[in-house]
Coordinates of C-alpha atoms and ligand atoms in Angstrom, one line a residue:
X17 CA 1.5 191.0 -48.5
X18 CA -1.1 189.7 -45.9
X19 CA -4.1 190.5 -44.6
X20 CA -4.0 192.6 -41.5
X21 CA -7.2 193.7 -40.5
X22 CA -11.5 192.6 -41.0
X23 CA -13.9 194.8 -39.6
X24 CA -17.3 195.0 -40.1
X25 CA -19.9 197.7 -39.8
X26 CA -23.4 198.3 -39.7
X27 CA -24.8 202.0 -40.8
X28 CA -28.4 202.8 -41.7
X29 CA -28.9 205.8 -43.7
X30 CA -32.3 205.2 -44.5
X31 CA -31.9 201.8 -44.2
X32 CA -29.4 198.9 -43.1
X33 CA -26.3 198.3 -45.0
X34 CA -23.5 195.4 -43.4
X35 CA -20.3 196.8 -45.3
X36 CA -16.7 194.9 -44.6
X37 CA -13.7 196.4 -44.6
X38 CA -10.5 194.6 -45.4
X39 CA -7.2 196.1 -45.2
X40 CA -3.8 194.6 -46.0
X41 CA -0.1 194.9 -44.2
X42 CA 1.0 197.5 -46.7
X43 CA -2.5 200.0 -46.6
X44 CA -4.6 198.9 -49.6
X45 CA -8.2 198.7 -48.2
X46 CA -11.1 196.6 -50.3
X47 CA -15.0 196.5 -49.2
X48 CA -17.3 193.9 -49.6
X49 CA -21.4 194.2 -49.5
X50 CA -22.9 191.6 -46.7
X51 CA -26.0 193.1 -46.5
X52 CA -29.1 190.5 -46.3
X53 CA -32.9 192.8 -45.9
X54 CA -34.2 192.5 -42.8
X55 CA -31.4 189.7 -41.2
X56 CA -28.5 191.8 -41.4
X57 CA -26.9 191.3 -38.5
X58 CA -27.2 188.0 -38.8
X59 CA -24.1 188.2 -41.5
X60 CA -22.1 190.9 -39.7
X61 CA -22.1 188.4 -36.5
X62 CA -21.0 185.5 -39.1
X63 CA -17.9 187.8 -40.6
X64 CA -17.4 189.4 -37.1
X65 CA -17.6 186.5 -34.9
X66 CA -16.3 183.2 -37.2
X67 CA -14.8 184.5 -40.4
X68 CA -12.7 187.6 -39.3
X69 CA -9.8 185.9 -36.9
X70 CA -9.5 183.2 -40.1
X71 CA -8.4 185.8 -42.7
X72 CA -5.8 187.6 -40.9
X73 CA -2.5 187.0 -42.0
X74 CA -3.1 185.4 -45.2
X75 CA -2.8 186.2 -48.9
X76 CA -4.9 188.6 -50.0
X77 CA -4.2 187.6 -53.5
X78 CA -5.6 184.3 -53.2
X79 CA -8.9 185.2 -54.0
X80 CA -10.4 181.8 -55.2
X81 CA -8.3 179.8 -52.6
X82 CA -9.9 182.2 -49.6
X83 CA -13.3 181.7 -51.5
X84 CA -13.0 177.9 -51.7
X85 CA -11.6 178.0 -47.7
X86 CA -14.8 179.9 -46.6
X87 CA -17.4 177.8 -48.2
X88 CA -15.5 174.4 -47.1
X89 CA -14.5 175.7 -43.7
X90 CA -17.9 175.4 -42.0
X91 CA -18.8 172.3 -43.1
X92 CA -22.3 173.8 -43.3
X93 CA -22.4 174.8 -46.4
X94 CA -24.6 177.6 -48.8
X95 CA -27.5 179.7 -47.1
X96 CA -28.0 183.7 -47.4
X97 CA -26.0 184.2 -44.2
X98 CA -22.8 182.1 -45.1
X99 CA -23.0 183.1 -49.1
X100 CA -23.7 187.1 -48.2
X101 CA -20.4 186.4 -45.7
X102 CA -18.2 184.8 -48.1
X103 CA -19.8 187.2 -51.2
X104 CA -18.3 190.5 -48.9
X105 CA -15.0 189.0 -48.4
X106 CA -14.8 188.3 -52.1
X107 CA -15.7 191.5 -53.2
X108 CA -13.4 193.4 -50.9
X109 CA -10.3 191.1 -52.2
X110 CA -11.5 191.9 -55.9
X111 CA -11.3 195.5 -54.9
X112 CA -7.9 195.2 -53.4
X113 CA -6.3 192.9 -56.3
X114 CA -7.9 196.2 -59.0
X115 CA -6.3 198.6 -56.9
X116 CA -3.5 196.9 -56.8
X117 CA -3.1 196.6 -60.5
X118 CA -4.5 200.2 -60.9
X119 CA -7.4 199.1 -62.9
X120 CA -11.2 199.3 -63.2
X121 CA -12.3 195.7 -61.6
X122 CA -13.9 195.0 -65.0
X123 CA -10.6 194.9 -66.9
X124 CA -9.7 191.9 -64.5
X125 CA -12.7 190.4 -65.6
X126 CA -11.8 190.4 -69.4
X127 CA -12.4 194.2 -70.1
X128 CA -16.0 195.7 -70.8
X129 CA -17.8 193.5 -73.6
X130 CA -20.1 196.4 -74.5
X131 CA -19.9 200.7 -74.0
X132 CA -22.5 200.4 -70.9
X133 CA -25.1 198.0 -68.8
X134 CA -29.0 198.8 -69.8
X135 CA -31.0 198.8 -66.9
X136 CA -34.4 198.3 -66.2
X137 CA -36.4 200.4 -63.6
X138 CA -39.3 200.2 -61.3
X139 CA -42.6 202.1 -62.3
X140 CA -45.7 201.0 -60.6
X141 CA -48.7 202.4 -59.6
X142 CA -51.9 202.0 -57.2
X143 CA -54.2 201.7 -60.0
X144 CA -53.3 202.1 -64.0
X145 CA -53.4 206.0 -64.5
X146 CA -50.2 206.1 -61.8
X147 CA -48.8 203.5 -63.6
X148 CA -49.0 205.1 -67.0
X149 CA -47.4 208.5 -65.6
X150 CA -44.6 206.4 -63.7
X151 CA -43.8 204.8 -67.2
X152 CA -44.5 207.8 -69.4
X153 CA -42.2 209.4 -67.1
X154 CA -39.0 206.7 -67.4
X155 CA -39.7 206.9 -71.3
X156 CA -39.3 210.7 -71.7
X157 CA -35.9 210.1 -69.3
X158 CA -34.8 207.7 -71.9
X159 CA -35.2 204.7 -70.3
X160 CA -35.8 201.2 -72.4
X161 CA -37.2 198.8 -70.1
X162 CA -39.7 199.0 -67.1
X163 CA -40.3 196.8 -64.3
X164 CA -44.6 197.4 -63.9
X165 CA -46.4 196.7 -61.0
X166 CA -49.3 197.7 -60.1
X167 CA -52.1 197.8 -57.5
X168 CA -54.7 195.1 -57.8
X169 CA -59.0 196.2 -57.3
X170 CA -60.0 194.7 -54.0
X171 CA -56.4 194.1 -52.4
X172 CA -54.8 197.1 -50.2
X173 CA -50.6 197.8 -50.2
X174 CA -49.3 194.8 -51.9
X175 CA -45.9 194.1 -52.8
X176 CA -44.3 196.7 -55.6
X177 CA -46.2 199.8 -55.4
X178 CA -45.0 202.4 -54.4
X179 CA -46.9 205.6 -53.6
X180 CA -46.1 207.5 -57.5
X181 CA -47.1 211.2 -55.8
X182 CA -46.4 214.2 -58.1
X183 CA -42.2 214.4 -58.1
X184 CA -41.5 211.6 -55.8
X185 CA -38.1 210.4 -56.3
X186 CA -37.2 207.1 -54.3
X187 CA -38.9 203.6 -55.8
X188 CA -40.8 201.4 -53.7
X189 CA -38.6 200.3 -50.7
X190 CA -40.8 197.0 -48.8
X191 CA -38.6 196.8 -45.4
X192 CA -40.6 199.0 -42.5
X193 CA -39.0 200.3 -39.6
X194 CA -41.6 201.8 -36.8
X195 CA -44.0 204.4 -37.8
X196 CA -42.0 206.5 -36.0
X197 CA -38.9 205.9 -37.5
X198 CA -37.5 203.6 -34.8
X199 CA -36.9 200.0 -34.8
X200 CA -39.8 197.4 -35.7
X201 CA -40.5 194.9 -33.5
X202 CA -42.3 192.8 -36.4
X203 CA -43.5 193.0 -40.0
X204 CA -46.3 194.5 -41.6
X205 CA -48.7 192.0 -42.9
X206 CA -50.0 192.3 -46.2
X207 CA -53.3 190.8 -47.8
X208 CA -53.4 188.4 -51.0
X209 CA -55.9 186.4 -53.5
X210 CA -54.0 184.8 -56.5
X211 CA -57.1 184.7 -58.8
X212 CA -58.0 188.6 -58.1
X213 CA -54.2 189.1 -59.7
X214 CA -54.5 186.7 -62.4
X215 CA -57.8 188.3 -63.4
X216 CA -56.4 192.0 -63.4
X217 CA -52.9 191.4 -64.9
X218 CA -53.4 190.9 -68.7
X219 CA -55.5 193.9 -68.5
X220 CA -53.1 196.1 -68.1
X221 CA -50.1 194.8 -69.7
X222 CA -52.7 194.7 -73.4
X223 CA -53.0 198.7 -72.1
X224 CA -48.8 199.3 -71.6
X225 CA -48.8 197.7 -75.4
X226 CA -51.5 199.7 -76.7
X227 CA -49.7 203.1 -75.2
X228 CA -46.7 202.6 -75.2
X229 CA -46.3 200.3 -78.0
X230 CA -43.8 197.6 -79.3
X231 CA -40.3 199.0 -78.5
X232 CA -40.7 199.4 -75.1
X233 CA -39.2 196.5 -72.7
X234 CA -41.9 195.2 -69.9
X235 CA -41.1 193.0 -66.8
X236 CA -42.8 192.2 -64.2
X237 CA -42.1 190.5 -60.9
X238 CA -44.6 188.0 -59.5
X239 CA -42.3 187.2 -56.3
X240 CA -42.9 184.0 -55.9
X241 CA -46.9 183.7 -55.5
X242 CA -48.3 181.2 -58.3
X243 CA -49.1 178.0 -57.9
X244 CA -47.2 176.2 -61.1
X245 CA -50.7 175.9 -62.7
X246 CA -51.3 179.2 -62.0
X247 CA -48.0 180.7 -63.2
X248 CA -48.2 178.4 -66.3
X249 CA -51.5 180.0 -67.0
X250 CA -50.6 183.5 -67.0
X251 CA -47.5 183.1 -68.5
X252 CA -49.3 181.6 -71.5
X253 CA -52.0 184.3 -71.2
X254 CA -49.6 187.3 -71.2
X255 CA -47.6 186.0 -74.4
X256 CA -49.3 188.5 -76.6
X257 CA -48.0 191.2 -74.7
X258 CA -44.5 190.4 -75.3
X259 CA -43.1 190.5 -72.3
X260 CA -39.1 190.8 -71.9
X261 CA -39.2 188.7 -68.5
X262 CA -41.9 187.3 -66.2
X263 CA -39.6 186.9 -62.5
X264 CA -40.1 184.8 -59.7
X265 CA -43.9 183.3 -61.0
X266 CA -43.5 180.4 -58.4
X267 CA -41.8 179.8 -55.3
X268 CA -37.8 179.8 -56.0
X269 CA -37.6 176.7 -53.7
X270 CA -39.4 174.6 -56.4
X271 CA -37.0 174.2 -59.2
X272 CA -38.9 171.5 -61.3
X273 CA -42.3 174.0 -61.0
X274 CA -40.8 175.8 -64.0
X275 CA -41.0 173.0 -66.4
X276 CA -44.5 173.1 -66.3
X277 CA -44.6 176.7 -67.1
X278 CA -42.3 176.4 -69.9
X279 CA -44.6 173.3 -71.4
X280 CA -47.0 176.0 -71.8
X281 CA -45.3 178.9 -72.5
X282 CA -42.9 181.3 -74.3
X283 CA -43.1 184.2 -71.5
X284 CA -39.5 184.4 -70.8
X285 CA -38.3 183.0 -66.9
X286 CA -36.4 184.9 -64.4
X287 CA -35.6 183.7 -61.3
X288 CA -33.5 183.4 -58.4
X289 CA -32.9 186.7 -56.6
X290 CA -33.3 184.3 -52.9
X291 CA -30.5 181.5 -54.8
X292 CA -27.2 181.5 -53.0
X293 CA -25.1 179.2 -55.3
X294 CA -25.0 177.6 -58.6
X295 CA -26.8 174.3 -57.0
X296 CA -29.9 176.5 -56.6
X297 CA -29.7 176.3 -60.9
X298 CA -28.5 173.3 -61.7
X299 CA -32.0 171.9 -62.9
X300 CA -32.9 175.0 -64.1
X301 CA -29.6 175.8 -66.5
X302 CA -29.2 172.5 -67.9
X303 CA -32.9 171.6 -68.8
X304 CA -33.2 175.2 -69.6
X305 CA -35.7 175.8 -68.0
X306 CA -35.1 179.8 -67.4
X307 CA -33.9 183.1 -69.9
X308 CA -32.4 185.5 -67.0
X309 CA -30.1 184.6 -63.8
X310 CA -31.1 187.0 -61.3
X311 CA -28.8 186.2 -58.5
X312 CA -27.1 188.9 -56.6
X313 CA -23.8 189.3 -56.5
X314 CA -24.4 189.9 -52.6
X315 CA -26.0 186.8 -52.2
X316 CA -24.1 184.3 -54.1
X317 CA -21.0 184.7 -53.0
X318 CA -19.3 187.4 -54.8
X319 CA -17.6 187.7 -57.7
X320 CA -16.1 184.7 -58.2
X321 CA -18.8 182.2 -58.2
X322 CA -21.3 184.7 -59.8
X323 CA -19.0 184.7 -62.8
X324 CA -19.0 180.7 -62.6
X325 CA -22.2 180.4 -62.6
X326 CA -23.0 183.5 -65.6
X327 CA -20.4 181.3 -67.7
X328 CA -22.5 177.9 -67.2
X329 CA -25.9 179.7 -68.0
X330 CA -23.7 181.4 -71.3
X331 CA -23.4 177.3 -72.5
X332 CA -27.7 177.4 -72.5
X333 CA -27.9 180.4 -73.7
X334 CA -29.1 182.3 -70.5
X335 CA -28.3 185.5 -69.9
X336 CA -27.7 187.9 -66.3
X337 CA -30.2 189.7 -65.1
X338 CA -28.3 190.4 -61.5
X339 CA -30.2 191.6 -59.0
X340 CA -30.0 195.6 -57.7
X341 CA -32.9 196.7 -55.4
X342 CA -32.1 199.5 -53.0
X343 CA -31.0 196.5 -50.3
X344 CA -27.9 196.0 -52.2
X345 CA -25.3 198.8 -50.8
X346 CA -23.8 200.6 -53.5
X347 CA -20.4 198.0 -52.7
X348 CA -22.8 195.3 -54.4
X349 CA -24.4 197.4 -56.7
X350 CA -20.4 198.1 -58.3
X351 CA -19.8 194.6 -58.2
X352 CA -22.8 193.8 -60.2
X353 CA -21.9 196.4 -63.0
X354 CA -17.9 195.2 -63.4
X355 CA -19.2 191.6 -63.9
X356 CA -21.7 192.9 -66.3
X357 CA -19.7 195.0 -68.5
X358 CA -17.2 192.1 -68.6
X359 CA -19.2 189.1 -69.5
X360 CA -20.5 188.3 -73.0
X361 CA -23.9 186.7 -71.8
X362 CA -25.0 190.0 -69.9
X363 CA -28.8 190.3 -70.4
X364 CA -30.6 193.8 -68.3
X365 CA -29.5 194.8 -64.4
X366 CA -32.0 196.4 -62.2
X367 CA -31.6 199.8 -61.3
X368 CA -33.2 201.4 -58.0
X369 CA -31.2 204.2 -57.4
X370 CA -30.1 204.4 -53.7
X371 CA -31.3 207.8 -51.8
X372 CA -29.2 210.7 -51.2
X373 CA -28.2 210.2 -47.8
X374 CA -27.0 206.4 -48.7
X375 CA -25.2 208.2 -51.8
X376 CA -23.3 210.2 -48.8
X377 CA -22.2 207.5 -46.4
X378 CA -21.2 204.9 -49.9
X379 CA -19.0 207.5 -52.5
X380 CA -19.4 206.0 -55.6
X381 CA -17.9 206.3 -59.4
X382 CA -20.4 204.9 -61.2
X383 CA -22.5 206.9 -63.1
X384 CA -26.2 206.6 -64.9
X385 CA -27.1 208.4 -67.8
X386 CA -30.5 207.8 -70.2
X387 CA -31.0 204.2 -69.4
X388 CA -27.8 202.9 -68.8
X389 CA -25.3 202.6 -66.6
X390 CA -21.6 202.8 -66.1
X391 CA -19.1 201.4 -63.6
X392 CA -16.5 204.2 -63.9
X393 CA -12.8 203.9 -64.4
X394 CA -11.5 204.2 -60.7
X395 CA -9.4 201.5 -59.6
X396 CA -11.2 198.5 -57.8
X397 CA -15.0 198.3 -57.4
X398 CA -14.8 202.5 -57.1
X399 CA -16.8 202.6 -54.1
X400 CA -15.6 203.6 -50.7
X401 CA -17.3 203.8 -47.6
X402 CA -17.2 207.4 -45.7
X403 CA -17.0 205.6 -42.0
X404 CA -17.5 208.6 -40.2
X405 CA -20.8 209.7 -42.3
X406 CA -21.7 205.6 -41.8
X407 CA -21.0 206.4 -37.9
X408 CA -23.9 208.9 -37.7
X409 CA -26.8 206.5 -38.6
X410 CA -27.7 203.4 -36.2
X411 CA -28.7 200.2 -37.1
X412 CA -32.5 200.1 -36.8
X413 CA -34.8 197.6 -37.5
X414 CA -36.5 196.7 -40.5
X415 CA -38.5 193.9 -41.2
X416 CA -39.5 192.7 -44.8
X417 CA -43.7 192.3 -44.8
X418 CA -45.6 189.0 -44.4
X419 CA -48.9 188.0 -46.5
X420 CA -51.6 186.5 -45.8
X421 CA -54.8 185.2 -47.9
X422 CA -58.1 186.6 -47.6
X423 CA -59.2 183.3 -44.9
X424 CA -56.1 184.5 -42.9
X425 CA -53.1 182.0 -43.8
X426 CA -50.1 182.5 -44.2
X427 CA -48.5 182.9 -48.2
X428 CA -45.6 183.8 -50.1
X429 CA -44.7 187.6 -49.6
Ligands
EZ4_504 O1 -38.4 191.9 -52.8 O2 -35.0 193.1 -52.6 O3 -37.0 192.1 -57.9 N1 -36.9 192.6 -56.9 C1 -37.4 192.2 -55.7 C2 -37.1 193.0 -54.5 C3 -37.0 192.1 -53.3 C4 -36.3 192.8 -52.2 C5 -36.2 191.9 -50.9 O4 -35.2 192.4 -50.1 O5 -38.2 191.2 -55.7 O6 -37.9 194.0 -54.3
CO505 CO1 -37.9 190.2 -57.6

């Protein structure tokens, strides 16, 4: 059979999801996440405009030929826009080949490797006593690891803290439409200072240790805003806390920054939720310079070379640690779970659960129970998108925030 039909739509329940839609000459339909924060249609031009007329007619079973097609065709090669393009059209011919065969995607991938995928959640608070009822509140759900970030004395709204009232359900979600709720016409801006963080940090992780003690799994995400002095200073001054990772401590860009944090340190590495192929890693794999991969499966181009590049990172001993914030659509968030259950090197995956109305428009089959999830037994990735619930909600705007120093210049958000 051959495919017959791409199409590609945009729906914002809450916020913007890019979902494509392939279907084949005999009726089987897969979907494939494309959704990049605050550029989204950006990729839904790309598959609408320069990718959809090139998949029509051929075989739909061809998955790593169409994958190898894609990222040669351009000649321009790698990027968020082209890998979130290629990465939806991978997933939705994964999820077409396990409905085909009538199986869970995961079995494809080898079969599960383990009975579920432990997750890791957000808890953050303005100051420590919200932090401490965010976490005390995951614990008593049975949860085993915590991201923790927290508000920092002098600074305003910084990056991944959310507003912990009384009973709030959804986690921190950085990408602002309008006050109003309509489309933003540009970002927030936040403030920074790098040495005001470095002095406050330690602080509180030696006060998660003392309350919550030694069991309990602690990351923390410093999105990209060291120096590689700075970072190699923290790292080395949070070792006694035992963290499980430190993410993103310097700009992702900067590949060879990370071998002067490891000279210094044993603070495990993430990195690499902005990466788009395995290139982005190369350095970092083979002179081992990081624990977790934290690629999205969104974002490095599906399935295919995600598992590629979680095999070479399994010959340094480097686990996954795939990326799932909110701003991956449910689509992503199944293709992240089938490739972790299936894989031997599988390390933690990120778990912000998606809001009700999202959980409408996307039906899912996964499930999440005490600390782990599942990605179900329905054939294919076991999501599908309800297009006329998806119809309801309009693209609208949302822009990811900018920071800025104290003196006013620009830094990494
Ligand atoms: O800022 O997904 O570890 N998670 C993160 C996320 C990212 C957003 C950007 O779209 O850093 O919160
Ligand atoms: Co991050």
């Amino acid at each position: 059979m051959t495919i017959e039909l791409v199409d590609v739509s945009v729906t914002s329940p809450g916020r913007n999801f890019v979902t494509l839609k392939i279907t084949t000459s005999d009726g089987v339909v897969g979907w494939g996440d494309a959704t990049l924060n605050g550029r989204e249609l950006s990729v839904a031009s790309y598959l609408r405009d320069h990718v959809a007329s090139t998949l029509i007619g051929r075989d739909e079973d061809r998955i790593e030929d169409t994958w190898q097609y894609l990222y040669r065709a351009p000649y321009w090669r790698r990027g968020p826009v082209t890998m979130a393009a290629i990465a939806a059209v991978d997933m939705a011919l994964w999820d077409i080949k396990a409905k085909k065969a009538g199986m869970p995607l995961y079995q494809l991938l080898g079969g599960a490797s383990r009975d579920a995928l432990r997750v890791y959640v957000h808890a953050s608070g303005a100051d420590y006593a919200s932090l401490h009822d965010a976490v005390t509140r995951y614990v008593e759900s049975g949860v085993t690891a915590v991201r923790v970030q927290t508000g920092i004395p002098g600074l305003g709204q910084i990056y991944g803290v959310a507003s912990n009232k009384p009973g709030a359900k959804y986690d921190y979600e950085p990408a602002k439409r309008a006050a109003d709720g309509s489309s933003a016409t540009r970002p927030a801006e936040e403030e920074w200072d790098t040495r005001k963080y470095l002095s406050h940090m330690p602080g509180v992780f030696a006060r998660l240790r003392e309350d919550f003690g030694t069991d309990l799994r602690i990351l923390h995400d410093g999105h990209h805003r060291m120096s590689p002095i700075e970072a190699a200073r923290f790292a080395k001054d949070i070792e006694p806390y035992d963290l499980f990772w430190l993410e993103d401590c310097t700009p992702g860009e900067d590949q060879s920054a990370l071998r002067l944090v490891r000279q210094h340190s044993t603070t495990p590495l993430a990195i690499g939720e902005v990466f788009n192929t395995v290139y982005d890693y190369q350095t970092l794999i083979t002179e081992r310079l990081i624990d977790y991969v934290r690629s999205a499966v969104t974002h490095t181009g599906g399935i295919t070379s995600m598992k590629k590049l979680l095999d070479f990172a399994a010959v340094y001993g480097i686990k996954s640690g795939i990326h799932g914030p909110t701003d991956i659509s449910p689509v992503g968030m199944a293709a992240a779970l089938h490739l972790g259950l299936a894989i031997h090197n599988f390390g933690i995956q990120e778990y912000m659960p998606h809001s009700e109305t999202t959980l409408e428009v996307f039906q899912t089959s996964y499930s999440y129970e005490r600390g782990y999830l599942h990605p179900g037994d329905a054939p294919g990735l076991g999501v599908e998108l309800d297009e006329s619930a998806a119809a309801a909600f309009e693209y609208t705007k949302a822009y990811l925030p900018v920071n800025r120093l104290t003196d006013g210049s620009m830094h990494d958000w």
